[in-house]
């Protein structure tokens, strides 16, 4: 391509080389724009490589209606983006790129290889094949003139731009480059950033139970989170969780965190049913059976068939039954107290772990200031946003990455077409 042709080509600058940024760059370049992708890290997709514990849950194999039911924050904003680039489009994108996919429990979609690296490599290869220019630098500011973007200023360059796409991610995992730069860029041109809090993050508790059970992982248990003051259930789930020195973590806990707002000490309480497959009557029958089996043993030594070893002393203490009492002398009332602990182990929630440990950031650029049909700013011509920098978030299960892909694709395409119109 000659310099004259390059100068006449629409110039789109994408800030951020994560999932949303790479998709935006691909989309804009394949429409025909001249695209520069600026990534502050030495490589693109650093955060993408660690998603799903390095396996990368790329999307969820569900329709739009079910998808939006898993988006607690501003779901209606995503209609156009998901319509333009759906979960089916995401699966096709990677399958065609030579990355076979598989569907697991909860319709979560992963690469067959279980390697997030394969997803990153496929995206980056498509970026380069599309002719995208990749620069590794930090963006310091977006320059505007008469309400429209004109340049992007980095540590080393001043790059002319007809359109700029901000795809910088949130504030979670700052070591991967997501340290909130995008919010400052948005505010510098007049955008509102809603309060930023961690989501899909472990929960803290001052309960002495948690450090005593540190490292204990529970499977096939039922979890309920209630608002202490109102008694209202704000989240229910069944699956896995784990105790830590600071509180609670694991898949169910991360999902629960997305439902908690205005968290403060003692506002929420976790209720854990250790035996959800047994109702009160069935559990009592099981206790009587075990007590008959261990009739001459001390109470603390008669629960090994029912509970993990680490959980037994805690359960005994909470039941109020003397640990050295012989099980053949335990009363009906004492069994009732024991069943209550096993069916409703309570842990007060005090807060979230730091946002740096969160999978995603809740909050971001106010979507009321963004056109959902194009991802364009309503305040500054030629400016677009996509991915986690927006005030849109979802539960675990591949939904957040799909949001990145969908909004990225739509932003890239829209920015390219805007640039063409501006040039002509």
mmCIF file of C-alpha atoms in Angstrom:
data_model
loop_
_atom_site.group_PDB
_atom_site.id
_atom_site.type_symbol
_atom_site.label_atom_id
_atom_site.label_comp_id
_atom_site.label_asym_id
_atom_site.label_seq_id
_atom_site.Cartn_x
_atom_site.Cartn_y
_atom_site.Cartn_z
ATOM 1 C CA UNK A 1 0.000 0.000 0.000
ATOM 2 C CA UNK A 2 1.377 3.433 -0.952
ATOM 3 C CA UNK A 3 1.736 6.275 1.563
ATOM 4 C CA UNK A 4 -0.962 8.192 -0.294
ATOM 5 C CA UNK A 5 -3.365 5.271 0.045
ATOM 6 C CA UNK A 6 -2.488 4.873 3.736
ATOM 7 C CA UNK A 7 -3.098 8.555 4.386
ATOM 8 C CA UNK A 8 -6.550 8.287 2.827
ATOM 9 C CA UNK A 9 -7.460 5.210 4.816
ATOM 10 C CA UNK A 10 -9.659 5.472 7.908
ATOM 11 C CA UNK A 11 -7.496 5.482 11.024
ATOM 12 C CA UNK A 12 -8.755 3.614 14.077
ATOM 13 C CA UNK A 13 -6.737 3.379 17.294
ATOM 14 C CA UNK A 14 -7.622 0.672 19.835
ATOM 15 C CA UNK A 15 -6.368 1.212 23.386
ATOM 16 C CA UNK A 16 -5.892 -2.125 25.134
ATOM 17 C CA UNK A 17 -4.942 -5.528 23.758
ATOM 18 C CA UNK A 18 -7.117 -7.817 25.830
ATOM 19 C CA UNK A 19 -10.138 -9.850 24.724
ATOM 20 C CA UNK A 20 -12.283 -6.820 23.834
ATOM 21 C CA UNK A 21 -9.430 -4.822 22.329
ATOM 22 C CA UNK A 22 -8.154 -7.586 20.059
ATOM 23 C CA UNK A 23 -11.693 -8.339 18.884
ATOM 24 C CA UNK A 24 -12.277 -4.630 18.197
ATOM 25 C CA UNK A 25 -9.025 -4.402 16.234
ATOM 26 C CA UNK A 26 -9.892 -7.481 14.178
ATOM 27 C CA UNK A 27 -13.391 -6.223 13.456
ATOM 28 C CA UNK A 28 -12.261 -2.739 12.390
ATOM 29 C CA UNK A 29 -9.376 -4.018 10.257
ATOM 30 C CA UNK A 30 -11.448 -6.641 8.471
ATOM 31 C CA UNK A 31 -13.957 -3.941 7.532
ATOM 32 C CA UNK A 32 -11.032 -2.133 5.901
ATOM 33 C CA UNK A 33 -9.789 0.452 8.388
ATOM 34 C CA UNK A 34 -6.150 1.184 9.117
ATOM 35 C CA UNK A 35 -5.906 -0.041 12.718
ATOM 36 C CA UNK A 36 -3.303 0.559 15.403
ATOM 37 C CA UNK A 37 -3.618 -1.530 18.566
ATOM 38 C CA UNK A 38 -1.803 -0.137 21.599
ATOM 39 C CA UNK A 39 -1.059 -2.572 24.425
ATOM 40 C CA UNK A 40 1.028 -1.534 27.424
ATOM 41 C CA UNK A 41 2.278 -5.059 28.147
ATOM 42 C CA UNK A 42 4.961 -6.788 26.109
ATOM 43 C CA UNK A 43 2.280 -9.206 24.866
ATOM 44 C CA UNK A 44 -1.441 -8.975 24.163
ATOM 45 C CA UNK A 45 -3.975 -11.019 26.125
ATOM 46 C CA UNK A 46 -2.073 -11.252 29.407
ATOM 47 C CA UNK A 47 -5.241 -11.361 31.522
ATOM 48 C CA UNK A 48 -6.983 -13.636 29.027
ATOM 49 C CA UNK A 49 -4.242 -16.215 29.564
ATOM 50 C CA UNK A 50 -5.150 -16.631 33.235
ATOM 51 C CA UNK A 51 -8.952 -16.697 32.920
ATOM 52 C CA UNK A 52 -10.732 -19.854 33.980
ATOM 53 C CA UNK A 53 -7.621 -20.898 35.951
ATOM 54 C CA UNK A 54 -5.705 -20.928 32.695
ATOM 55 C CA UNK A 55 -8.387 -22.879 30.808
ATOM 56 C CA UNK A 56 -10.359 -19.891 29.467
ATOM 57 C CA UNK A 57 -14.148 -20.176 29.622
ATOM 58 C CA UNK A 58 -14.697 -18.368 26.308
ATOM 59 C CA UNK A 59 -18.500 -18.182 26.304
ATOM 60 C CA UNK A 60 -21.705 -19.881 27.396
ATOM 61 C CA UNK A 61 -23.717 -22.079 25.026
ATOM 62 C CA UNK A 62 -27.082 -20.378 25.622
ATOM 63 C CA UNK A 63 -29.521 -18.101 23.801
ATOM 64 C CA UNK A 64 -29.747 -14.324 24.256
ATOM 65 C CA UNK A 65 -32.673 -14.474 26.682
ATOM 66 C CA UNK A 66 -30.865 -16.807 29.089
ATOM 67 C CA UNK A 67 -27.610 -14.929 28.577
ATOM 68 C CA UNK A 68 -29.136 -11.644 29.709
ATOM 69 C CA UNK A 69 -30.623 -13.327 32.784
ATOM 70 C CA UNK A 70 -27.006 -13.801 33.873
ATOM 71 C CA UNK A 71 -26.145 -10.115 33.497
ATOM 72 C CA UNK A 72 -27.187 -8.273 36.676
ATOM 73 C CA UNK A 73 -25.897 -4.863 35.610
ATOM 74 C CA UNK A 74 -27.423 -3.106 32.580
ATOM 75 C CA UNK A 75 -28.421 -6.225 30.588
ATOM 76 C CA UNK A 76 -30.627 -4.334 28.090
ATOM 77 C CA UNK A 77 -27.586 -2.343 26.973
ATOM 78 C CA UNK A 78 -26.195 -5.539 25.420
ATOM 79 C CA UNK A 79 -29.063 -6.442 23.055
ATOM 80 C CA UNK A 80 -27.457 -4.922 19.962
ATOM 81 C CA UNK A 81 -23.967 -6.192 20.728
ATOM 82 C CA UNK A 82 -25.137 -9.764 21.286
ATOM 83 C CA UNK A 83 -27.298 -9.530 18.186
ATOM 84 C CA UNK A 84 -24.291 -8.471 16.126
ATOM 85 C CA UNK A 85 -21.830 -10.998 17.600
ATOM 86 C CA UNK A 86 -23.507 -13.854 19.449
ATOM 87 C CA UNK A 87 -22.300 -16.825 21.437
ATOM 88 C CA UNK A 88 -22.597 -18.859 18.239
ATOM 89 C CA UNK A 89 -20.356 -16.339 16.473
ATOM 90 C CA UNK A 90 -17.763 -16.682 19.224
ATOM 91 C CA UNK A 91 -17.742 -20.457 18.923
ATOM 92 C CA UNK A 92 -17.446 -20.230 15.136
ATOM 93 C CA UNK A 93 -14.640 -17.662 15.434
ATOM 94 C CA UNK A 94 -12.422 -19.999 17.440
ATOM 95 C CA UNK A 95 -13.396 -23.226 15.687
ATOM 96 C CA UNK A 96 -12.499 -21.619 12.345
ATOM 97 C CA UNK A 97 -9.231 -20.443 13.876
ATOM 98 C CA UNK A 98 -8.307 -24.057 14.579
ATOM 99 C CA UNK A 99 -9.240 -24.120 18.270
ATOM 100 C CA UNK A 100 -11.806 -26.909 18.843
ATOM 101 C CA UNK A 101 -14.199 -26.240 21.715
ATOM 102 C CA UNK A 102 -16.153 -28.327 24.212
ATOM 103 C CA UNK A 103 -19.196 -27.663 26.407
ATOM 104 C CA UNK A 104 -19.049 -28.525 30.095
ATOM 105 C CA UNK A 105 -21.386 -28.302 33.102
ATOM 106 C CA UNK A 106 -23.512 -25.180 33.097
ATOM 107 C CA UNK A 107 -23.037 -24.929 29.306
ATOM 108 C CA UNK A 108 -19.613 -23.384 29.849
ATOM 109 C CA UNK A 109 -17.507 -23.458 26.685
ATOM 110 C CA UNK A 110 -13.755 -24.193 26.877
ATOM 111 C CA UNK A 111 -11.046 -25.073 24.361
ATOM 112 C CA UNK A 112 -10.663 -28.844 24.101
ATOM 113 C CA UNK A 113 -6.997 -28.374 24.971
ATOM 114 C CA UNK A 114 -7.911 -26.631 28.273
ATOM 115 C CA UNK A 115 -5.282 -24.038 27.339
ATOM 116 C CA UNK A 116 -6.130 -20.342 27.481
ATOM 117 C CA UNK A 117 -2.891 -19.826 25.571
ATOM 118 C CA UNK A 118 -4.572 -21.343 22.488
ATOM 119 C CA UNK A 119 -7.356 -18.736 22.644
ATOM 120 C CA UNK A 120 -4.873 -15.869 22.960
ATOM 121 C CA UNK A 121 -2.718 -17.224 20.114
ATOM 122 C CA UNK A 122 -5.736 -17.609 17.812
ATOM 123 C CA UNK A 123 -6.870 -14.042 18.464
ATOM 124 C CA UNK A 124 -3.411 -12.538 18.065
ATOM 125 C CA UNK A 125 -2.820 -14.432 14.820
ATOM 126 C CA UNK A 126 -6.088 -13.021 13.466
ATOM 127 C CA UNK A 127 -5.007 -9.541 14.604
ATOM 128 C CA UNK A 128 -1.754 -9.785 12.638
ATOM 129 C CA UNK A 129 -3.372 -11.415 9.602
ATOM 130 C CA UNK A 130 -5.830 -8.519 9.466
ATOM 131 C CA UNK A 131 -2.912 -6.111 9.089
ATOM 132 C CA UNK A 132 -3.271 -4.468 12.486
ATOM 133 C CA UNK A 133 -0.264 -2.447 13.613
ATOM 134 C CA UNK A 134 0.586 -3.402 17.218
ATOM 135 C CA UNK A 135 2.439 -0.943 19.455
ATOM 136 C CA UNK A 136 3.557 -1.677 22.988
ATOM 137 C CA UNK A 137 3.280 1.524 24.965
ATOM 138 C CA UNK A 138 1.133 3.250 27.566
ATOM 139 C CA UNK A 139 -1.563 5.682 26.461
ATOM 140 C CA UNK A 140 -1.377 8.930 28.405
ATOM 141 C CA UNK A 141 -4.272 10.876 26.885
ATOM 142 C CA UNK A 142 -6.832 11.181 24.124
ATOM 143 C CA UNK A 143 -6.719 14.525 22.356
ATOM 144 C CA UNK A 144 -9.909 16.118 21.055
ATOM 145 C CA UNK A 145 -10.842 19.124 18.995
ATOM 146 C CA UNK A 146 -14.340 20.596 18.699
ATOM 147 C CA UNK A 147 -15.844 17.584 20.479
ATOM 148 C CA UNK A 148 -14.154 14.903 18.355
ATOM 149 C CA UNK A 149 -11.078 12.729 18.859
ATOM 150 C CA UNK A 150 -7.985 13.704 16.897
ATOM 151 C CA UNK A 151 -4.949 11.990 18.432
ATOM 152 C CA UNK A 152 -3.802 9.447 20.984
ATOM 153 C CA UNK A 153 -0.748 10.398 23.034
ATOM 154 C CA UNK A 154 1.445 7.545 24.301
ATOM 155 C CA UNK A 155 4.734 7.475 26.183
ATOM 156 C CA UNK A 156 6.571 7.626 22.862
ATOM 157 C CA UNK A 157 4.198 8.739 20.093
ATOM 158 C CA UNK A 158 1.389 11.087 19.111
ATOM 159 C CA UNK A 159 -0.849 9.069 16.822
ATOM 160 C CA UNK A 160 -3.476 10.633 14.580
ATOM 161 C CA UNK A 161 -6.887 9.000 14.846
ATOM 162 C CA UNK A 162 -10.267 9.326 13.188
ATOM 163 C CA UNK A 163 -11.711 7.023 15.859
ATOM 164 C CA UNK A 164 -10.484 5.705 19.198
ATOM 165 C CA UNK A 165 -11.732 2.570 20.957
ATOM 166 C CA UNK A 166 -11.071 2.313 24.695
ATOM 167 C CA UNK A 167 -10.763 -1.364 25.680
ATOM 168 C CA UNK A 168 -8.560 -1.113 28.739
ATOM 169 C CA UNK A 169 -10.406 -3.480 31.078
ATOM 170 C CA UNK A 170 -11.265 -2.803 34.707
ATOM 171 C CA UNK A 171 -9.195 -2.638 37.886
ATOM 172 C CA UNK A 172 -9.012 -6.348 38.663
ATOM 173 C CA UNK A 173 -5.674 -8.146 38.279
ATOM 174 C CA UNK A 174 -3.677 -4.899 37.920
ATOM 175 C CA UNK A 175 -0.541 -6.944 37.326
ATOM 176 C CA UNK A 176 -1.952 -7.781 33.895
ATOM 177 C CA UNK A 177 -2.281 -4.097 33.004
ATOM 178 C CA UNK A 178 -5.877 -3.562 34.139
ATOM 179 C CA UNK A 179 -5.193 -0.773 36.600
ATOM 180 C CA UNK A 180 -8.001 1.644 35.774
ATOM 181 C CA UNK A 181 -6.312 3.740 33.075
ATOM 182 C CA UNK A 182 -9.425 3.571 30.903
ATOM 183 C CA UNK A 183 -11.586 5.227 33.530
ATOM 184 C CA UNK A 184 -9.259 8.220 33.666
ATOM 185 C CA UNK A 185 -9.276 8.461 29.861
ATOM 186 C CA UNK A 186 -13.086 8.382 29.870
ATOM 187 C CA UNK A 187 -13.343 11.057 32.556
ATOM 188 C CA UNK A 188 -10.851 13.271 30.755
ATOM 189 C CA UNK A 189 -13.324 13.699 27.884
ATOM 190 C CA UNK A 190 -16.329 14.211 30.142
ATOM 191 C CA UNK A 191 -17.642 10.700 30.793
ATOM 192 C CA UNK A 192 -19.079 9.583 34.127
ATOM 193 C CA UNK A 193 -17.569 6.544 35.842
ATOM 194 C CA UNK A 194 -19.892 4.770 38.266
ATOM 195 C CA UNK A 195 -18.482 3.515 41.617
ATOM 196 C CA UNK A 196 -15.965 0.711 41.155
ATOM 197 C CA UNK A 197 -16.226 -2.353 43.380
ATOM 198 C CA UNK A 198 -14.889 -5.900 43.041
ATOM 199 C CA UNK A 199 -17.130 -8.624 41.652
ATOM 200 C CA UNK A 200 -16.637 -12.362 41.292
ATOM 201 C CA UNK A 201 -14.328 -12.067 44.283
ATOM 202 C CA UNK A 202 -13.780 -13.977 47.546
ATOM 203 C CA UNK A 203 -15.691 -12.794 50.620
ATOM 204 C CA UNK A 204 -14.171 -11.909 53.976
ATOM 205 C CA UNK A 205 -15.449 -12.832 57.418
ATOM 206 C CA UNK A 206 -14.338 -12.139 60.981
ATOM 207 C CA UNK A 207 -15.773 -15.468 62.083
ATOM 208 C CA UNK A 208 -13.229 -17.634 63.908
ATOM 209 C CA UNK A 209 -14.669 -20.619 62.087
ATOM 210 C CA UNK A 210 -13.026 -19.706 58.774
ATOM 211 C CA UNK A 211 -9.349 -19.771 59.826
ATOM 212 C CA UNK A 212 -9.968 -22.996 61.737
ATOM 213 C CA UNK A 213 -11.275 -24.554 58.514
ATOM 214 C CA UNK A 214 -8.662 -22.953 56.226
ATOM 215 C CA UNK A 215 -8.099 -25.023 53.087
ATOM 216 C CA UNK A 216 -11.229 -27.160 53.531
ATOM 217 C CA UNK A 217 -13.068 -27.525 50.229
ATOM 218 C CA UNK A 218 -16.721 -28.549 50.282
ATOM 219 C CA UNK A 219 -18.453 -30.153 47.313
ATOM 220 C CA UNK A 220 -22.152 -30.740 46.708
ATOM 221 C CA UNK A 221 -23.267 -28.348 49.420
ATOM 222 C CA UNK A 222 -26.054 -25.771 49.237
ATOM 223 C CA UNK A 223 -25.351 -22.084 49.825
ATOM 224 C CA UNK A 224 -27.765 -19.298 50.665
ATOM 225 C CA UNK A 225 -26.804 -15.664 51.270
ATOM 226 C CA UNK A 226 -29.307 -13.582 53.214
ATOM 227 C CA UNK A 227 -29.663 -9.916 54.087
ATOM 228 C CA UNK A 228 -29.485 -10.028 57.892
ATOM 229 C CA UNK A 229 -31.796 -7.073 58.471
ATOM 230 C CA UNK A 230 -34.592 -8.046 56.094
ATOM 231 C CA UNK A 231 -34.073 -11.792 56.149
ATOM 232 C CA UNK A 232 -34.369 -11.770 52.337
ATOM 233 C CA UNK A 233 -32.408 -14.365 50.376
ATOM 234 C CA UNK A 234 -30.181 -12.564 47.854
ATOM 235 C CA UNK A 235 -28.436 -15.625 46.404
ATOM 236 C CA UNK A 236 -28.815 -19.415 46.359
ATOM 237 C CA UNK A 237 -26.639 -22.040 44.736
ATOM 238 C CA UNK A 238 -25.459 -25.640 44.905
ATOM 239 C CA UNK A 239 -21.881 -26.727 44.262
ATOM 240 C CA UNK A 240 -18.374 -26.067 45.555
ATOM 241 C CA UNK A 241 -16.822 -23.602 47.993
ATOM 242 C CA UNK A 242 -13.760 -23.355 50.202
ATOM 243 C CA UNK A 243 -12.775 -21.861 53.569
ATOM 244 C CA UNK A 244 -9.714 -19.599 53.790
ATOM 245 C CA UNK A 245 -7.926 -17.727 56.555
ATOM 246 C CA UNK A 246 -9.794 -14.567 55.543
ATOM 247 C CA UNK A 247 -13.247 -16.031 54.832
ATOM 248 C CA UNK A 248 -14.811 -17.872 51.910
ATOM 249 C CA UNK A 249 -13.949 -18.533 48.270
ATOM 250 C CA UNK A 250 -14.690 -21.018 45.495
ATOM 251 C CA UNK A 251 -17.103 -21.032 42.527
ATOM 252 C CA UNK A 252 -20.327 -20.471 44.490
ATOM 253 C CA UNK A 253 -18.810 -17.693 46.586
ATOM 254 C CA UNK A 254 -17.442 -15.844 43.555
ATOM 255 C CA UNK A 255 -20.866 -15.990 41.916
ATOM 256 C CA UNK A 256 -22.545 -14.856 45.141
ATOM 257 C CA UNK A 257 -20.327 -11.773 45.333
ATOM 258 C CA UNK A 258 -21.892 -10.410 42.146
ATOM 259 C CA UNK A 259 -25.235 -10.221 43.962
ATOM 260 C CA UNK A 260 -23.982 -8.286 46.977
ATOM 261 C CA UNK A 261 -24.100 -4.497 46.955
ATOM 262 C CA UNK A 262 -23.367 -1.938 49.622
ATOM 263 C CA UNK A 263 -21.543 -4.624 51.554
ATOM 264 C CA UNK A 264 -20.643 -3.766 55.123
ATOM 265 C CA UNK A 265 -19.770 -5.673 58.272
ATOM 266 C CA UNK A 266 -22.590 -7.972 59.252
ATOM 267 C CA UNK A 267 -25.010 -6.973 56.474
ATOM 268 C CA UNK A 268 -24.995 -10.421 54.867
ATOM 269 C CA UNK A 269 -24.825 -13.937 56.239
ATOM 270 C CA UNK A 270 -23.900 -17.174 54.473
ATOM 271 C CA UNK A 271 -25.989 -20.255 55.284
ATOM 272 C CA UNK A 272 -24.355 -23.552 54.324
ATOM 273 C CA UNK A 273 -26.358 -26.774 54.125
ATOM 274 C CA UNK A 274 -23.744 -29.495 54.535
ATOM 275 C CA UNK A 275 -26.243 -32.253 53.703
ATOM 276 C CA UNK A 276 -28.646 -30.839 51.080
ATOM 277 C CA UNK A 277 -29.589 -34.311 49.811
ATOM 278 C CA UNK A 278 -31.112 -35.189 53.218
ATOM 279 C CA UNK A 279 -34.137 -33.473 54.715
ATOM 280 C CA UNK A 280 -34.472 -33.180 58.502
ATOM 281 C CA UNK A 281 -36.173 -36.567 58.867
ATOM 282 C CA UNK A 282 -33.691 -38.408 56.660
ATOM 283 C CA UNK A 283 -30.738 -36.744 58.365
ATOM 284 C CA UNK A 284 -32.077 -37.717 61.790
ATOM 285 C CA UNK A 285 -32.403 -41.311 60.624
ATOM 286 C CA UNK A 286 -28.820 -41.204 59.364
ATOM 287 C CA UNK A 287 -27.613 -39.817 62.711
ATOM 288 C CA UNK A 288 -29.422 -42.578 64.621
ATOM 289 C CA UNK A 289 -27.842 -45.169 62.340
ATOM 290 C CA UNK A 290 -24.339 -43.747 62.811
ATOM 291 C CA UNK A 291 -24.822 -43.375 66.544
ATOM 292 C CA UNK A 292 -25.884 -47.020 66.768
ATOM 293 C CA UNK A 293 -22.764 -47.966 64.816
ATOM 294 C CA UNK A 294 -20.528 -45.990 67.181
ATOM 295 C CA UNK A 295 -22.658 -46.421 70.335
ATOM 296 C CA UNK A 296 -19.764 -46.752 72.753
ATOM 297 C CA UNK A 297 -17.662 -43.949 71.266
ATOM 298 C CA UNK A 298 -17.394 -40.320 72.304
ATOM 299 C CA UNK A 299 -19.586 -37.932 70.311
ATOM 300 C CA UNK A 300 -16.595 -36.287 68.593
ATOM 301 C CA UNK A 301 -15.486 -39.691 67.283
ATOM 302 C CA UNK A 302 -18.878 -40.670 65.850
ATOM 303 C CA UNK A 303 -19.175 -38.201 62.954
ATOM 304 C CA UNK A 304 -16.409 -39.351 60.611
ATOM 305 C CA UNK A 305 -18.859 -41.016 58.208
ATOM 306 C CA UNK A 306 -20.857 -37.810 57.855
ATOM 307 C CA UNK A 307 -18.350 -34.946 57.893
ATOM 308 C CA UNK A 308 -14.781 -34.138 56.805
ATOM 309 C CA UNK A 309 -12.327 -34.497 59.701
ATOM 310 C CA UNK A 310 -11.535 -30.781 59.788
ATOM 311 C CA UNK A 311 -15.206 -29.887 60.109
ATOM 312 C CA UNK A 312 -16.012 -32.230 63.008
ATOM 313 C CA UNK A 313 -14.583 -30.153 65.921
ATOM 314 C CA UNK A 314 -16.310 -27.019 64.590
ATOM 315 C CA UNK A 315 -19.648 -28.800 64.211
ATOM 316 C CA UNK A 316 -19.362 -30.339 67.676
ATOM 317 C CA UNK A 317 -18.569 -26.954 69.215
ATOM 318 C CA UNK A 318 -21.489 -25.223 67.495
ATOM 319 C CA UNK A 319 -23.916 -27.983 68.489
ATOM 320 C CA UNK A 320 -23.297 -27.325 72.182
ATOM 321 C CA UNK A 321 -22.956 -31.074 72.870
ATOM 322 C CA UNK A 322 -20.103 -32.235 75.096
ATOM 323 C CA UNK A 323 -17.453 -33.652 72.759
ATOM 324 C CA UNK A 324 -16.736 -36.528 75.180
ATOM 325 C CA UNK A 325 -20.348 -37.511 75.757
ATOM 326 C CA UNK A 326 -21.083 -41.088 74.694
ATOM 327 C CA UNK A 327 -23.299 -41.119 71.619
ATOM 328 C CA UNK A 328 -25.685 -43.648 73.165
ATOM 329 C CA UNK A 329 -26.708 -41.000 75.693
ATOM 330 C CA UNK A 330 -27.271 -38.109 73.281
ATOM 331 C CA UNK A 331 -30.846 -36.839 73.574
ATOM 332 C CA UNK A 332 -33.406 -36.047 70.878
ATOM 333 C CA UNK A 333 -32.983 -32.320 71.639
ATOM 334 C CA UNK A 334 -29.219 -32.600 71.182
ATOM 335 C CA UNK A 335 -29.696 -34.373 67.842
ATOM 336 C CA UNK A 336 -31.980 -31.519 66.803
ATOM 337 C CA UNK A 337 -29.237 -29.014 67.683
ATOM 338 C CA UNK A 338 -26.712 -31.044 65.675
ATOM 339 C CA UNK A 339 -29.021 -31.229 62.647
ATOM 340 C CA UNK A 340 -29.499 -27.468 62.803
ATOM 341 C CA UNK A 341 -25.736 -26.908 62.538
ATOM 342 C CA UNK A 342 -25.363 -29.369 59.677
ATOM 343 C CA UNK A 343 -28.303 -27.959 57.722
ATOM 344 C CA UNK A 344 -27.556 -24.302 58.460
ATOM 345 C CA UNK A 345 -23.901 -23.533 59.182
ATOM 346 C CA UNK A 346 -23.849 -19.731 59.432
ATOM 347 C CA UNK A 347 -20.971 -17.403 58.559
ATOM 348 C CA UNK A 348 -21.306 -13.607 58.809
ATOM 349 C CA UNK A 349 -19.900 -11.776 55.758
ATOM 350 C CA UNK A 350 -17.844 -8.642 56.413
ATOM 351 C CA UNK A 351 -16.662 -7.545 52.992
ATOM 352 C CA UNK A 352 -14.944 -8.273 49.692
ATOM 353 C CA UNK A 353 -11.308 -9.112 49.142
ATOM 354 C CA UNK A 354 -9.412 -6.282 47.377
ATOM 355 C CA UNK A 355 -10.424 -5.382 43.826
ATOM 356 C CA UNK A 356 -6.978 -6.540 42.676
ATOM 357 C CA UNK A 357 -8.115 -10.112 43.492
ATOM 358 C CA UNK A 358 -11.464 -9.809 41.710
ATOM 359 C CA UNK A 359 -12.125 -11.564 38.413
ATOM 360 C CA UNK A 360 -14.036 -8.514 37.176
ATOM 361 C CA UNK A 361 -14.802 -4.935 38.161
ATOM 362 C CA UNK A 362 -18.383 -3.925 38.921
ATOM 363 C CA UNK A 363 -19.002 -0.358 37.758
ATOM 364 C CA UNK A 364 -17.359 1.613 34.968
ATOM 365 C CA UNK A 365 -18.178 4.051 32.200
ATOM 366 C CA UNK A 366 -21.856 4.958 32.552
ATOM 367 C CA UNK A 367 -23.709 3.198 29.719
ATOM 368 C CA UNK A 368 -26.313 5.978 29.592
ATOM 369 C CA UNK A 369 -23.581 7.977 27.890
ATOM 370 C CA UNK A 370 -22.927 5.239 25.301
ATOM 371 C CA UNK A 371 -25.009 4.383 22.222
ATOM 372 C CA UNK A 372 -25.768 0.657 22.619
ATOM 373 C CA UNK A 373 -26.256 0.265 18.847
ATOM 374 C CA UNK A 374 -22.635 1.229 18.106
ATOM 375 C CA UNK A 375 -20.723 1.473 21.428
ATOM 376 C CA UNK A 376 -20.064 5.127 20.501
ATOM 377 C CA UNK A 377 -19.737 7.888 23.054
ATOM 378 C CA UNK A 378 -22.675 10.304 23.122
ATOM 379 C CA UNK A 379 -20.330 13.001 24.402
ATOM 380 C CA UNK A 380 -17.330 12.827 22.077
ATOM 381 C CA UNK A 381 -17.453 12.007 18.354
ATOM 382 C CA UNK A 382 -15.233 9.175 17.212
ATOM 383 C CA UNK A 383 -14.827 7.704 20.712
ATOM 384 C CA UNK A 384 -15.944 4.136 21.454
ATOM 385 C CA UNK A 385 -15.867 1.847 24.487
ATOM 386 C CA UNK A 386 -15.996 -1.924 24.884
ATOM 387 C CA UNK A 387 -15.384 -4.675 27.399
ATOM 388 C CA UNK A 388 -14.920 -4.433 31.135
ATOM 389 C CA UNK A 389 -14.318 -0.665 31.143
ATOM 390 C CA UNK A 390 -18.102 -0.346 30.678
ATOM 391 C CA UNK A 391 -20.558 -0.522 33.580
ATOM 392 C CA UNK A 392 -21.757 -3.989 32.562
ATOM 393 C CA UNK A 393 -20.929 -7.219 34.373
ATOM 394 C CA UNK A 394 -22.194 -10.784 34.564
ATOM 395 C CA UNK A 395 -21.946 -13.923 36.639
ATOM 396 C CA UNK A 396 -19.345 -16.636 36.125
ATOM 397 C CA UNK A 397 -19.841 -19.057 33.254
ATOM 398 C CA UNK A 398 -18.271 -17.405 30.195
ATOM 399 C CA UNK A 399 -20.675 -14.460 30.137
ATOM 400 C CA UNK A 400 -18.119 -11.738 30.838
ATOM 401 C CA UNK A 401 -15.769 -12.841 28.070
ATOM 402 C CA UNK A 402 -18.689 -12.994 25.660
ATOM 403 C CA UNK A 403 -19.568 -9.408 26.616
ATOM 404 C CA UNK A 404 -15.975 -8.449 25.778
ATOM 405 C CA UNK A 405 -16.149 -10.185 22.394
ATOM 406 C CA UNK A 406 -19.596 -8.814 21.488
ATOM 407 C CA UNK A 407 -18.995 -5.212 22.514
ATOM 408 C CA UNK A 408 -15.499 -5.343 21.011
ATOM 409 C CA UNK A 409 -16.740 -6.582 17.652
ATOM 410 C CA UNK A 410 -19.504 -3.973 17.507
ATOM 411 C CA UNK A 411 -17.197 -1.141 18.595
ATOM 412 C CA UNK A 412 -14.579 -2.073 15.999
ATOM 413 C CA UNK A 413 -17.044 -2.307 13.150
ATOM 414 C CA UNK A 414 -18.795 0.924 14.165
ATOM 415 C CA UNK A 415 -15.524 2.839 14.560
ATOM 416 C CA UNK A 416 -14.366 1.730 11.115
ATOM 417 C CA UNK A 417 -17.590 2.845 9.439
ATOM 418 C CA UNK A 418 -17.523 6.158 11.316
ATOM 419 C CA UNK A 419 -13.944 6.703 10.146
ATOM 420 C CA UNK A 420 -14.896 6.027 6.525
ATOM 421 C CA UNK A 421 -17.724 8.546 6.742
ATOM 422 C CA UNK A 422 -15.395 11.101 8.285
ATOM 423 C CA UNK A 423 -12.768 10.585 5.586
ATOM 424 C CA UNK A 424 -15.330 10.866 2.805
#
